Coordinates of C-alpha atoms and ligand atoms in Angstrom, one line a residue:
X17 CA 30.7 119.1 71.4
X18 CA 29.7 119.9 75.0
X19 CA 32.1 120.9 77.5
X20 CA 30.9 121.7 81.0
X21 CA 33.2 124.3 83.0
X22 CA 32.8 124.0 86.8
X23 CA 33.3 127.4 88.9
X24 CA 33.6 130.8 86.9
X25 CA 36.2 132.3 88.9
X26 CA 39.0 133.9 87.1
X27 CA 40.4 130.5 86.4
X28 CA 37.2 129.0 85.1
X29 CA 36.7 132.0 83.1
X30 CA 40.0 132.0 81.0
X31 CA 39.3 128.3 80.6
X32 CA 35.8 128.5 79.0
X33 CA 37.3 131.6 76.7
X34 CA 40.6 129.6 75.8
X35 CA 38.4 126.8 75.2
X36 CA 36.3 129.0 72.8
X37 CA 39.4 130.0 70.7
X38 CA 40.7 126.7 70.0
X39 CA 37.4 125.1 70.0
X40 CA 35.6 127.6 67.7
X41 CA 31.8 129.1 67.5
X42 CA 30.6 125.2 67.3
X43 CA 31.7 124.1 71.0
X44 CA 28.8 124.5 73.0
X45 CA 30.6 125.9 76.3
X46 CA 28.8 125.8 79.9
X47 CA 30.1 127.5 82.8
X48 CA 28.3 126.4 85.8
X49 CA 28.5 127.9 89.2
X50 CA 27.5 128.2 92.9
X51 CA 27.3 131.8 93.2
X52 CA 25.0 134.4 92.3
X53 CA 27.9 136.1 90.1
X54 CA 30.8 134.7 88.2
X55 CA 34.1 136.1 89.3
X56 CA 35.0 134.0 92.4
X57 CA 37.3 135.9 94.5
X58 CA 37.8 138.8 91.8
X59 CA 35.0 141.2 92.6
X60 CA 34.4 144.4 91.7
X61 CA 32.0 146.7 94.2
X62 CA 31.2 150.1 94.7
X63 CA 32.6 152.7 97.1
X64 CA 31.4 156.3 97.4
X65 CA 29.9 155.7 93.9
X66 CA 32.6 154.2 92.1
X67 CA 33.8 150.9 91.3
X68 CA 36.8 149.7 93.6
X69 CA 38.0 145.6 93.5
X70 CA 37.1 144.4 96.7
X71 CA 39.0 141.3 96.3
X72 CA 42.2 141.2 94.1
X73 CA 43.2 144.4 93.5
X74 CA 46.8 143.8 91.4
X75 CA 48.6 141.3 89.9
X76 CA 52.3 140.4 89.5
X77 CA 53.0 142.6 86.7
X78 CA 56.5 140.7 86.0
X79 CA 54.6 137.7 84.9
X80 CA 53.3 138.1 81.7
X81 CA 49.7 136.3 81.9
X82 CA 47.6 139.2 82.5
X83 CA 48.9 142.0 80.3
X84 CA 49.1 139.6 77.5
X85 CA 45.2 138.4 77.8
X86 CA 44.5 141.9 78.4
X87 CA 46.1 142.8 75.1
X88 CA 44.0 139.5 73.5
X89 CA 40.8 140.7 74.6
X90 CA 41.7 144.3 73.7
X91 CA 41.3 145.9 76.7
X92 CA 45.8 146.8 76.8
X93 CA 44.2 150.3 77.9
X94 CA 42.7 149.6 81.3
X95 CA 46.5 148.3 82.4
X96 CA 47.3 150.9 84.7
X97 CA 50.4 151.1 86.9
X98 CA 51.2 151.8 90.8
X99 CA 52.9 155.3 91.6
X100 CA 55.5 153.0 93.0
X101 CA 55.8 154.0 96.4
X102 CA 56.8 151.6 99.4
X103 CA 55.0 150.0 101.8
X104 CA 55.3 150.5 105.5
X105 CA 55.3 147.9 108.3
X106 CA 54.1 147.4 111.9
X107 CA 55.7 146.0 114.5
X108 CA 56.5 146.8 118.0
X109 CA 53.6 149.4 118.0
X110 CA 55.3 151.4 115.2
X111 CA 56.1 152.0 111.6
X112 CA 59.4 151.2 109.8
X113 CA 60.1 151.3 106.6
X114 CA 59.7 148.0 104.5
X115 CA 63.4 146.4 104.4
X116 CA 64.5 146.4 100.4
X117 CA 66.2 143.4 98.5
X118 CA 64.6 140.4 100.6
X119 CA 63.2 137.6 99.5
X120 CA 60.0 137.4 100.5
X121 CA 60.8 139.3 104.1
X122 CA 64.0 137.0 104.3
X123 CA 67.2 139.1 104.5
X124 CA 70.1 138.6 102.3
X125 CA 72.1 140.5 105.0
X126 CA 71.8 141.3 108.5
X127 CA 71.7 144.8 107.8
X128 CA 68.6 144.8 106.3
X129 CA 66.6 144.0 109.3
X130 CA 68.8 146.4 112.0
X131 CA 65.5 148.8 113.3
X132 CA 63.2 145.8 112.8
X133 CA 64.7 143.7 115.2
X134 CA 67.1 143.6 118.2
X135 CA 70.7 143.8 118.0
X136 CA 70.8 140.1 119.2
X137 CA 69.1 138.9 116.2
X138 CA 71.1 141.4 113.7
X139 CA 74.5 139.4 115.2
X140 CA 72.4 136.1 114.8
X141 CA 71.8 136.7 111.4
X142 CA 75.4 138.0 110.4
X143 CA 76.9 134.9 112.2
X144 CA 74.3 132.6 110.2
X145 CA 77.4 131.3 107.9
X146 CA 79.5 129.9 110.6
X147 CA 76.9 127.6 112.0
X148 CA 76.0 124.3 111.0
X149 CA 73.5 123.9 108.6
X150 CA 71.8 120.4 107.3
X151 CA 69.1 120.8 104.4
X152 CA 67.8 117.4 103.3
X153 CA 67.0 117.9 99.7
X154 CA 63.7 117.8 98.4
X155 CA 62.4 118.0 102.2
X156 CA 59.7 120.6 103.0
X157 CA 59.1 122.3 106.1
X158 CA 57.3 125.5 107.4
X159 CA 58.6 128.6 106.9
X160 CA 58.8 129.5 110.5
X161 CA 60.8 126.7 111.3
X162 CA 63.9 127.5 108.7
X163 CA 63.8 131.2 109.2
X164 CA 63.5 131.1 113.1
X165 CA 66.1 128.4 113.1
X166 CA 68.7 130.2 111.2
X167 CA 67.8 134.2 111.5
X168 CA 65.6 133.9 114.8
X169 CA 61.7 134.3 115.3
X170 CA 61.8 138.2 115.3
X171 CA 62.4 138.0 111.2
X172 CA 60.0 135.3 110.6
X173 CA 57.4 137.5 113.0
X174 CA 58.5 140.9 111.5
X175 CA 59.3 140.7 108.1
X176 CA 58.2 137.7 106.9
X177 CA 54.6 137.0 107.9
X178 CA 53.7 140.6 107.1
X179 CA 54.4 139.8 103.4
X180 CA 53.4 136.0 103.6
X181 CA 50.2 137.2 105.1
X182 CA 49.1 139.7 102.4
X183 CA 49.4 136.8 99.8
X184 CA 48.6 133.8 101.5
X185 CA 46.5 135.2 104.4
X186 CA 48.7 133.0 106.1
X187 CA 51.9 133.3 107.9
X188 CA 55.0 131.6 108.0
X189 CA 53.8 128.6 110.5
X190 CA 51.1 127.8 107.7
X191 CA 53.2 128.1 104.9
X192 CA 55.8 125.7 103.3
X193 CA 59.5 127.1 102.2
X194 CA 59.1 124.8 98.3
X195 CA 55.4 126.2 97.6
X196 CA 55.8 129.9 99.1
X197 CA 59.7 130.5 98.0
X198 CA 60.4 127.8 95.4
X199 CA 63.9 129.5 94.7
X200 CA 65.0 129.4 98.2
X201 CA 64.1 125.8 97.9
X202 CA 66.1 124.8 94.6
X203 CA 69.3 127.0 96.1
X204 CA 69.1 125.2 99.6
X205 CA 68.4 121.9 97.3
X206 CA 71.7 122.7 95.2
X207 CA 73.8 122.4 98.1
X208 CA 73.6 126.0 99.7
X209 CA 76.1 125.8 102.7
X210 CA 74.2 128.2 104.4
X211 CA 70.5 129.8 104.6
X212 CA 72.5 133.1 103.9
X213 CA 73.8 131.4 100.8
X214 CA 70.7 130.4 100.0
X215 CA 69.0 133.3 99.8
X216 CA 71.6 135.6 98.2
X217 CA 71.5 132.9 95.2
X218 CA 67.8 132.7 95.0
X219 CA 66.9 136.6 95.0
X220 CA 65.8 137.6 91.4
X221 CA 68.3 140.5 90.1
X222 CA 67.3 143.6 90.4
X223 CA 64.9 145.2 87.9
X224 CA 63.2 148.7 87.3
X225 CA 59.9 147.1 85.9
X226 CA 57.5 147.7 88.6
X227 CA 56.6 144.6 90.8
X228 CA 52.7 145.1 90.3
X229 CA 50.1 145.9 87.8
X230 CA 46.1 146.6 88.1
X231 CA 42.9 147.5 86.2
X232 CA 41.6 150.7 85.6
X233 CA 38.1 150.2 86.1
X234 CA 38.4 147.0 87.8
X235 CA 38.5 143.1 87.4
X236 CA 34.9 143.5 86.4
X237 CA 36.1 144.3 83.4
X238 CA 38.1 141.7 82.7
X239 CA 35.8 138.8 83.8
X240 CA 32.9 140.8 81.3
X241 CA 35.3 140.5 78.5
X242 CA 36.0 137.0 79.5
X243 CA 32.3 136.1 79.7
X244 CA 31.5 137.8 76.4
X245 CA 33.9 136.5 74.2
X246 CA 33.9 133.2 75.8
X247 CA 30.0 133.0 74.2
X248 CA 29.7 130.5 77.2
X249 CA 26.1 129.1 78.4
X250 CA 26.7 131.3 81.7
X251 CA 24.3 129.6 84.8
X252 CA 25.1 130.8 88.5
X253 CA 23.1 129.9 91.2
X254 CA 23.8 126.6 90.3
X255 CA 26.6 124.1 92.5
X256 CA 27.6 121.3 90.9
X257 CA 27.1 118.1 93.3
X258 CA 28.0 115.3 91.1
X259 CA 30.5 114.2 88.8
X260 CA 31.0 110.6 87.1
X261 CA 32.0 108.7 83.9
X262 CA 29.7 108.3 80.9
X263 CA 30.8 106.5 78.1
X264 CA 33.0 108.3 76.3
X265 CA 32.8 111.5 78.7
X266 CA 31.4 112.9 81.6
X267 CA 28.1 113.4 83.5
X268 CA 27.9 116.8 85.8
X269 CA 25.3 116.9 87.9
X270 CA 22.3 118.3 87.8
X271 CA 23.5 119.8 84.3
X272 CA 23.5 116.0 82.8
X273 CA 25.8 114.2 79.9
X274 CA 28.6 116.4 78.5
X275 CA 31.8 115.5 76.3
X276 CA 34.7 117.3 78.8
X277 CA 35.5 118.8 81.9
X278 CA 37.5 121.5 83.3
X279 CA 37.2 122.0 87.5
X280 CA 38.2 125.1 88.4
X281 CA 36.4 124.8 91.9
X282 CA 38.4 125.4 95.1
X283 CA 40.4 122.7 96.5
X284 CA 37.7 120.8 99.0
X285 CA 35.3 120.9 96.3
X286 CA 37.4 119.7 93.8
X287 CA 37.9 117.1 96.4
X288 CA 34.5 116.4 97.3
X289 CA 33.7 116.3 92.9
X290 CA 36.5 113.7 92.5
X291 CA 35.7 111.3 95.3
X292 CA 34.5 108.2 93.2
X293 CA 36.7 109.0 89.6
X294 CA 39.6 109.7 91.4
X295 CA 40.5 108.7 95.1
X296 CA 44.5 109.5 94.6
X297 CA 43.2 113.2 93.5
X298 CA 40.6 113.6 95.8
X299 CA 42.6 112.4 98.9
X300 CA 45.6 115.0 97.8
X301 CA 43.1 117.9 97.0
X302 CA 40.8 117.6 100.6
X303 CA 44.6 117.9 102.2
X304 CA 44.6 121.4 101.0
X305 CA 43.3 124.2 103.8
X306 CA 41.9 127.7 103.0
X307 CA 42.0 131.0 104.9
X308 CA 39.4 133.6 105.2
X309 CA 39.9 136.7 104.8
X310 CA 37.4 140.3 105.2
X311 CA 38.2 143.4 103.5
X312 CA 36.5 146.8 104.3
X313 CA 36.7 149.6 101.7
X314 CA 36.7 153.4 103.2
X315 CA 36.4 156.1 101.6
X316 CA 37.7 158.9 103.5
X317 CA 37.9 163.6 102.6
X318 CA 40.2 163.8 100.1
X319 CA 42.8 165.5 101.6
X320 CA 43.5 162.9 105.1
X321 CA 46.9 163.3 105.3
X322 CA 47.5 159.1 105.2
X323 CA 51.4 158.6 105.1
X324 CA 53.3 158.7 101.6
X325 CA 53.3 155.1 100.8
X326 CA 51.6 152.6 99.3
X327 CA 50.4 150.2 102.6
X328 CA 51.1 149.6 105.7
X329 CA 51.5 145.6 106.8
X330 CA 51.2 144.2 109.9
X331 CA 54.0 142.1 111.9
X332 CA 52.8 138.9 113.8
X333 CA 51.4 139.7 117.8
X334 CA 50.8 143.6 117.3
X335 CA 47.4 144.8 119.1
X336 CA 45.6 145.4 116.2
X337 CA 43.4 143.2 114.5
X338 CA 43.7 144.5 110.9
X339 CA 46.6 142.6 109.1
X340 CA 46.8 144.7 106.4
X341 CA 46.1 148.1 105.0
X342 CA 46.6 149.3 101.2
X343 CA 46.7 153.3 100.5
X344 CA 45.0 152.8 97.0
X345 CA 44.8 156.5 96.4
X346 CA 48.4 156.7 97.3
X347 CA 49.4 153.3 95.5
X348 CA 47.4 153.5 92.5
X349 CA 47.5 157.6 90.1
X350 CA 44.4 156.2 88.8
X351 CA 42.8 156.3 92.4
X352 CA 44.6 159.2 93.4
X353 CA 42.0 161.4 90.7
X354 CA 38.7 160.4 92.7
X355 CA 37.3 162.6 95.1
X356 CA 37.8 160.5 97.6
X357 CA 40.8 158.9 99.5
X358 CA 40.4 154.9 99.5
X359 CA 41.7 152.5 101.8
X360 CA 41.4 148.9 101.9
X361 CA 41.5 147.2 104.9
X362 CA 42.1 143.7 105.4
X363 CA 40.8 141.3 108.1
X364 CA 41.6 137.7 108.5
X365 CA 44.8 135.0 108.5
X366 CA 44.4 130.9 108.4
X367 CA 43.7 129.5 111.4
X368 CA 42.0 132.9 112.5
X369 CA 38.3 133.8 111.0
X370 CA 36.3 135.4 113.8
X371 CA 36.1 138.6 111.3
X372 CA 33.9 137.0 109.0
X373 CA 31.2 137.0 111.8
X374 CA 32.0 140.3 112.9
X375 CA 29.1 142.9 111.8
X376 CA 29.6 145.3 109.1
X377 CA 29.3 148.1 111.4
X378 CA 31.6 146.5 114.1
X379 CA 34.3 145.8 111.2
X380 CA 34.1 149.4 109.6
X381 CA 34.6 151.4 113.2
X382 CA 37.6 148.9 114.0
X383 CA 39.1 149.2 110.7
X384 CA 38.7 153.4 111.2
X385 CA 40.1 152.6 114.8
X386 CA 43.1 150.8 113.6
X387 CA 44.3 153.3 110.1
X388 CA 44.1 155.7 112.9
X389 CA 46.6 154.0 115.3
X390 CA 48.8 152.9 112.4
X391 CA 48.8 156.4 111.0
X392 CA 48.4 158.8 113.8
X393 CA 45.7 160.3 111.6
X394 CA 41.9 160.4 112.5
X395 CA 40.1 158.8 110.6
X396 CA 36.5 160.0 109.5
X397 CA 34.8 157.7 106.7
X398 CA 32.2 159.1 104.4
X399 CA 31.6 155.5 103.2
X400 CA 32.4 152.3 103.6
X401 CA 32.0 148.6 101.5
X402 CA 32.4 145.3 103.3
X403 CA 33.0 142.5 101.8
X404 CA 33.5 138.7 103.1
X405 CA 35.8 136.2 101.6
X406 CA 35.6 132.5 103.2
X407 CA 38.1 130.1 102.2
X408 CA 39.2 132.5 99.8
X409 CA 42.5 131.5 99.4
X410 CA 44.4 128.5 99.3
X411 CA 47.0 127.5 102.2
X412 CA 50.6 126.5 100.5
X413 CA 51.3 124.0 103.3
X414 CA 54.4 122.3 103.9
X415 CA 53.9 119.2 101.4
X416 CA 52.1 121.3 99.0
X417 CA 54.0 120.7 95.9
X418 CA 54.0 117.1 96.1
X419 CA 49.8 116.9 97.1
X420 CA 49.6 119.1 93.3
X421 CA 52.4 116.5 91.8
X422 CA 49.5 114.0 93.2
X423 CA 46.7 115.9 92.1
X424 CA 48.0 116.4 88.5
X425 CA 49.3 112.7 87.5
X426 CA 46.0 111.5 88.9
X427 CA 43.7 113.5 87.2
X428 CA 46.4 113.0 84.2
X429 CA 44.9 109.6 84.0
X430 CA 41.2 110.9 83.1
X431 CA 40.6 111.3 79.7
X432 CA 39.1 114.7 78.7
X433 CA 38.6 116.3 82.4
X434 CA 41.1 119.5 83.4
X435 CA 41.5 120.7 87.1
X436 CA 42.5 123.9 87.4
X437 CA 42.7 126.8 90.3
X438 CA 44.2 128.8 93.0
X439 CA 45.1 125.5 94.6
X440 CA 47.7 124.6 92.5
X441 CA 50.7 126.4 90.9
X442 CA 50.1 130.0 92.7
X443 CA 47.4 132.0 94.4
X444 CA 47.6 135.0 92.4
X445 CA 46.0 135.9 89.3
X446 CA 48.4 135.2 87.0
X447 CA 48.8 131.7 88.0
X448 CA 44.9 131.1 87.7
X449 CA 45.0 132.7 84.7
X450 CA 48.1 130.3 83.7
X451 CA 46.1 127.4 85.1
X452 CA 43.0 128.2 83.5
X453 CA 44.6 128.6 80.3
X454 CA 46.4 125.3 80.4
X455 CA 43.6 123.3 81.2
X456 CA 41.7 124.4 78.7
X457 CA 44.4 123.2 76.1
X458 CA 44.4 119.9 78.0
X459 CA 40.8 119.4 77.3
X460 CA 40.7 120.6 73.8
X461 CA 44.2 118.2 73.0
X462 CA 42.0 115.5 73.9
X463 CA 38.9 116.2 72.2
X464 CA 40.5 116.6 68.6
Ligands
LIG13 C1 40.9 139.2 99.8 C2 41.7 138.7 98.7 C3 42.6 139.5 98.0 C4 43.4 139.0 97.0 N1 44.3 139.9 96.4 C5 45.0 139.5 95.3 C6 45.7 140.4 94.5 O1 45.7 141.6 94.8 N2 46.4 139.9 93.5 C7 46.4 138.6 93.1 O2 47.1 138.2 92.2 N3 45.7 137.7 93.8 C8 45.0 138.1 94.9 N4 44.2 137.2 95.6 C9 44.1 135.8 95.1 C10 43.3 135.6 93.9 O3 42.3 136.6 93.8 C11 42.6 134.3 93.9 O4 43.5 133.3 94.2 C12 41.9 134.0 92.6 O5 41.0 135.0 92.2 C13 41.2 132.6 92.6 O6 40.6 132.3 91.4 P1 40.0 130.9 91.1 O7 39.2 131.0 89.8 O8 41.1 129.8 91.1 O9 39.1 130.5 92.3 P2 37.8 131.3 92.8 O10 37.8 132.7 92.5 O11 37.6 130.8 94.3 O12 36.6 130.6 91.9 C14 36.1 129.4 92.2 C15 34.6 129.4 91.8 O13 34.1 128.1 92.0 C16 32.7 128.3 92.4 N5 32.3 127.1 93.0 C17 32.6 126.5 94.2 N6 31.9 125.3 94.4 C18 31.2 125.1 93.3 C19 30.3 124.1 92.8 N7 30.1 123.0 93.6 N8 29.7 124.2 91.6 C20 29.9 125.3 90.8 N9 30.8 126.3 91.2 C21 31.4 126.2 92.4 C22 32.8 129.5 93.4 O14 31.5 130.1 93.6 C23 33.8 130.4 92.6 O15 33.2 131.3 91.8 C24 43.4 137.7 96.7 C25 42.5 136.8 97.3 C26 41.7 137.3 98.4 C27 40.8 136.4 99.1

C-alpha cells in the first residue's frame, strides 16, 4: 500500500504518523514537500545559542490535541506552561492593561473597555440593548462591520484587532464573525436580541486552567518525533505539481502511481493540485487569502527591565510598525532560566507585507526601535534571528465556513484522497493537528 502525503507541515506530519498507526509497519508512507525542511510554519531556530520557535510558539492548551499526542509520542515532559501573566496593549501611543472576560476583544460590558476608549463609546456600548438589532441567521459578515455597528470602531480598532491580529495576522475587516467567533455566531443565530446578549451567552465560563501551553525545547521536537515514528519516506526539496486519477488511486506528480492521498498543502495549492479532479473544491479553496507575517527574535542582557507581562499587542493606526511583541522570558519560566532575555517581535497583517522585503538589518533596528517606544526601555540586542513567513496563515474571511462546507463535500466525493490544513477548521496547532489526524483516518477507512 502506498500512500503519498503532500506538505509536511504539522498537519501533514500527524497525518503520515496517524496513518502509520492504523496502517502498520507494511504501509509504505511518503511525505513529499516543497521545502528544504519539514515543519511548514512550525520552526524551530536558534537565538543566542539556543533553540527558540520562530513560528508558533504555543498552542491552546484548553484543547486537548497537543498534550494528548505529546503524551502518545512520549514526550508529556517537554509540556511546559506560561507564568501566566497578562498581556498589555497599545493604543493611543500608550499601554493599558488587556481588558479581562471578552470574547475575543468584544466586551460583555461597557465597563470593560472605559480607559481604552472614549466615554462616547463606553455610553454606546451600555446603551447597545435598547437599539434595534437585525441578525439574519446563518449570514456572515466582517467582524468590523458588527462590532463597529453595535459597540463603535474604537473597540473593533482597540481591542479587537489587537487579538484578531496575533492569531489571524489579520484584523477585524479581514475576518468573518462565523469562522473567527463561531459562538458569537450560533448565539446571535439563536435569536440573541442584542450583540450584548450575544456575547454574554457565547463567552466560555470561567476557568483556572491556563489559556496556553508550549514546548520546552521547541516544536522541533515534536515534528522529530513525528517524522521518526511516522517511519515515512521523508523527500523535501521536492513540490508536487500534479495530481490525477489512476485506476483505482492516485498519480502525484513527479513521485508517480500511489494508492491514497492526503493534501495538507496550503489553501492556493490545494487549489492549484485539485483543479482537474475537483473544480467545486478547487474553486472554494483558491477563494481562500493568506497573510504574511515576519518575526524577529532578540535577545537582549538579562536583566532589561521589559514590563511584568507576558506581551504587548498593538491596536489598529498606532505609529509603529510592529503588531505584536511576546515577552517569552517573562511569558514562558522555561525561558526565564536562559541567560538572556528573549523577545519576539512580530511584523506583518493581510493586506500589508512590505516587511517581508525589508532587510534583516532594517527589520532588527526597527523592531529594537519599537520594544523601546512600547516599553520606555532601551533596547540593546546581543543577537537577533529573523525569520520570514509568506502566506503563512490562512485568512478566515467572511464566507469561510461555507467555502470549507464546499471544500469538504467535494473532496468527500474522491475516493481515498484526504485534504487537510490550516485552511480549514482553525489556524492554530491544535486544529492542524485535529485536521491531520482526521484525514488520515479518512484515508485509512477507505483503504481497508
Ligand atoms: C508567525 C506565525 C506564528 C504563529 N503562532 C502560532 C502559535 O503560537 N500557536 C498556534 O497554535 N498557531 C500559530 N500559528 C499558526 C500555525 O503555526 C499554522 O497555522 C500551522 O503550523 C500550519 O500548519 P499546516 O501543516 O496546516 O501548514 P504549513 O505549516 O503551511 O505546511 C504546509 C506545507 O506544505 C508544503 N507545500 C506547499 N506547497 C507544496 C507542494 N506543491 N508540494 C509539496 N509540499 C508543498 C509547505 O512547504 C509546507 O511545509 C502561527 C503562524 C505564523 C505564521
Amino acid at each position: 500500500m502506498r500512500i503519498a502525503v503532500v506538505g509536511g507541515g504539522i498537519s501533514g506530519l500527524v497525518a503520515a504518523y496517524r496513518l502509520r498507526t492504523l496502517l502498520g509497519p507494511a504501509a509504505d508512507i511518503l511525505v513529499a514537500d516543497r521545502a528544504d525542511r519539514v515543519g511548514g510554519i512550525l520552526y524551530t531556530g536558534e537565538v543566542a545559542g539556543e533553540p527558540l520557535d520562530l513560528g508558533a510558539e504555543a498552542f491552546v492548551g484548553r484543547r486537548p490535541e497537543v498534550p494528548a499526542l505529546l503524551r502518545e509520542l512520549g514526550l508529556e515532559t517537554q509540556l511546559v506552561l506560561p507564568a501566566g501573566k497578562r498581556p498589555l496593549l497599545w493604543s493611543g501611543g500608550s499601554a493599558h492593561a488587556l481588558p479581562e472576560g471578552t470574547l475575543m476583544g468584544i466586551p460583555a460590558r461597557a465597563e470593560q473597555m472605559r480607559g481604552l476608549v472614549d466615554e462616547d463609546t463606553v455610553a454606546w456600548i451600555a446603551a447597545e440593548p435598547e437599539r434595534p438589532f437585525t441578525w439574519y441567521p446563518d449570514a456572515d459578515l466582517d467582524v468590523y462591520s458588527l462590532i463597529a455597528d453595535r459597540f463603535g470602531a474604537q473597540v473593533a480598532e482597540r481591542s479587537v484587532d489587537p487579538l484578531l491580529g496575533g492569531v489571524y495576522a489579520g484584523s477585524s475587516r479581514s475576518i468573518g464573525v462565523r469562522a473567527a467567533v463561531p459562538t458569537l455566531a450560533a448565539a446571535l443565530d439563536a435569536g440573541a436580541p442584542s450583540l450584548t446578549h450575544a456575547v454574554a451567552a457565547a463567552l466560555p465560563p470561567p476557568s483556572n486552567t491556563p489559556v496556553f501551553g508550549g514546548i520546552r525545547d521547541g516544536y522541533g521536537v515534536l515534528l522529530a518525533a513525528l517524522t521518526e515514528k511516522s517511519g515515512a519516506r521523508v523527500v523535501t526539496d521536492s513540490p508536487v505539481t500534479r495530481l490525477a486519477r489512476s485506476t483505482g488511486g492516485w498519480v502525484v506528480d513527479p513521485f508517480g502511481a500511489v494508492d491514497a492521498v492526503v493534501l495538507a498543502t496550503p489553501a492556493p495549492v490545494t487549489a492549484r493540485l485539485l483543479r482537474t479532479v475537483s473544480p467545486v473544491a478547487a474553486a472554494a479553496a483558491a477563494g481562500i487569502e493568506l497573510s504574511s507575517s515576519v518575526v524577529v527574535a532578540l535577545a537582549l542582557p538579562r536583566h532589561t527591565p521589559l514590563p511584568d507581562n507576558s506581551g504587548i499587542l498593538v491596536a489598529t493606526g498606532e505609529a509603529l510598525r510592529a503588531k505584536a511583541f511576546t515577552l517569552s522570558s517573562r511569558k514562558w519560566p522555561h525561558l526565564a532560566a536562559r541567560d538572556s532575555a528573549l523577545v519576539r517581535v512580530s511584523f506583518g497583517k493581510f493586506g500589508d507585507d512590505s516587511a517581508l522585503s525589508w532587510s534583516d538589518a532594517d527589520l532588527v533596528t526597527v523592531a529594537a526601535e519599537d520594544l523601546a517606544r512600547v516599553t520606555g526601555v532601551p533596547i540593546d540586542p546581543l543577537g537577533a534571528t529573523v525569520r520570514r513567513w509568506p502566506g503563512g496563515l490562512a485568512q478566515y474571511a467572511p464566507g469561510h465556513t461555507d467555502r470549507v462546507a464546499e471544500i469538504e463535500s467535494a473532496t468527500a466525493d474522491l475516493a481515498k484522497l484526504a485534504v487537510a490544513g490550516a485552511y480549514l477548521r482553525g489556524v492554530g496547532v491544535p486544529a492542524c493537528v485535529a485536521s491531520g489526524d482526521a484525514a488520515a483516518r479518512r484515508v485509512a477507512t477507505a483503504l481497508s
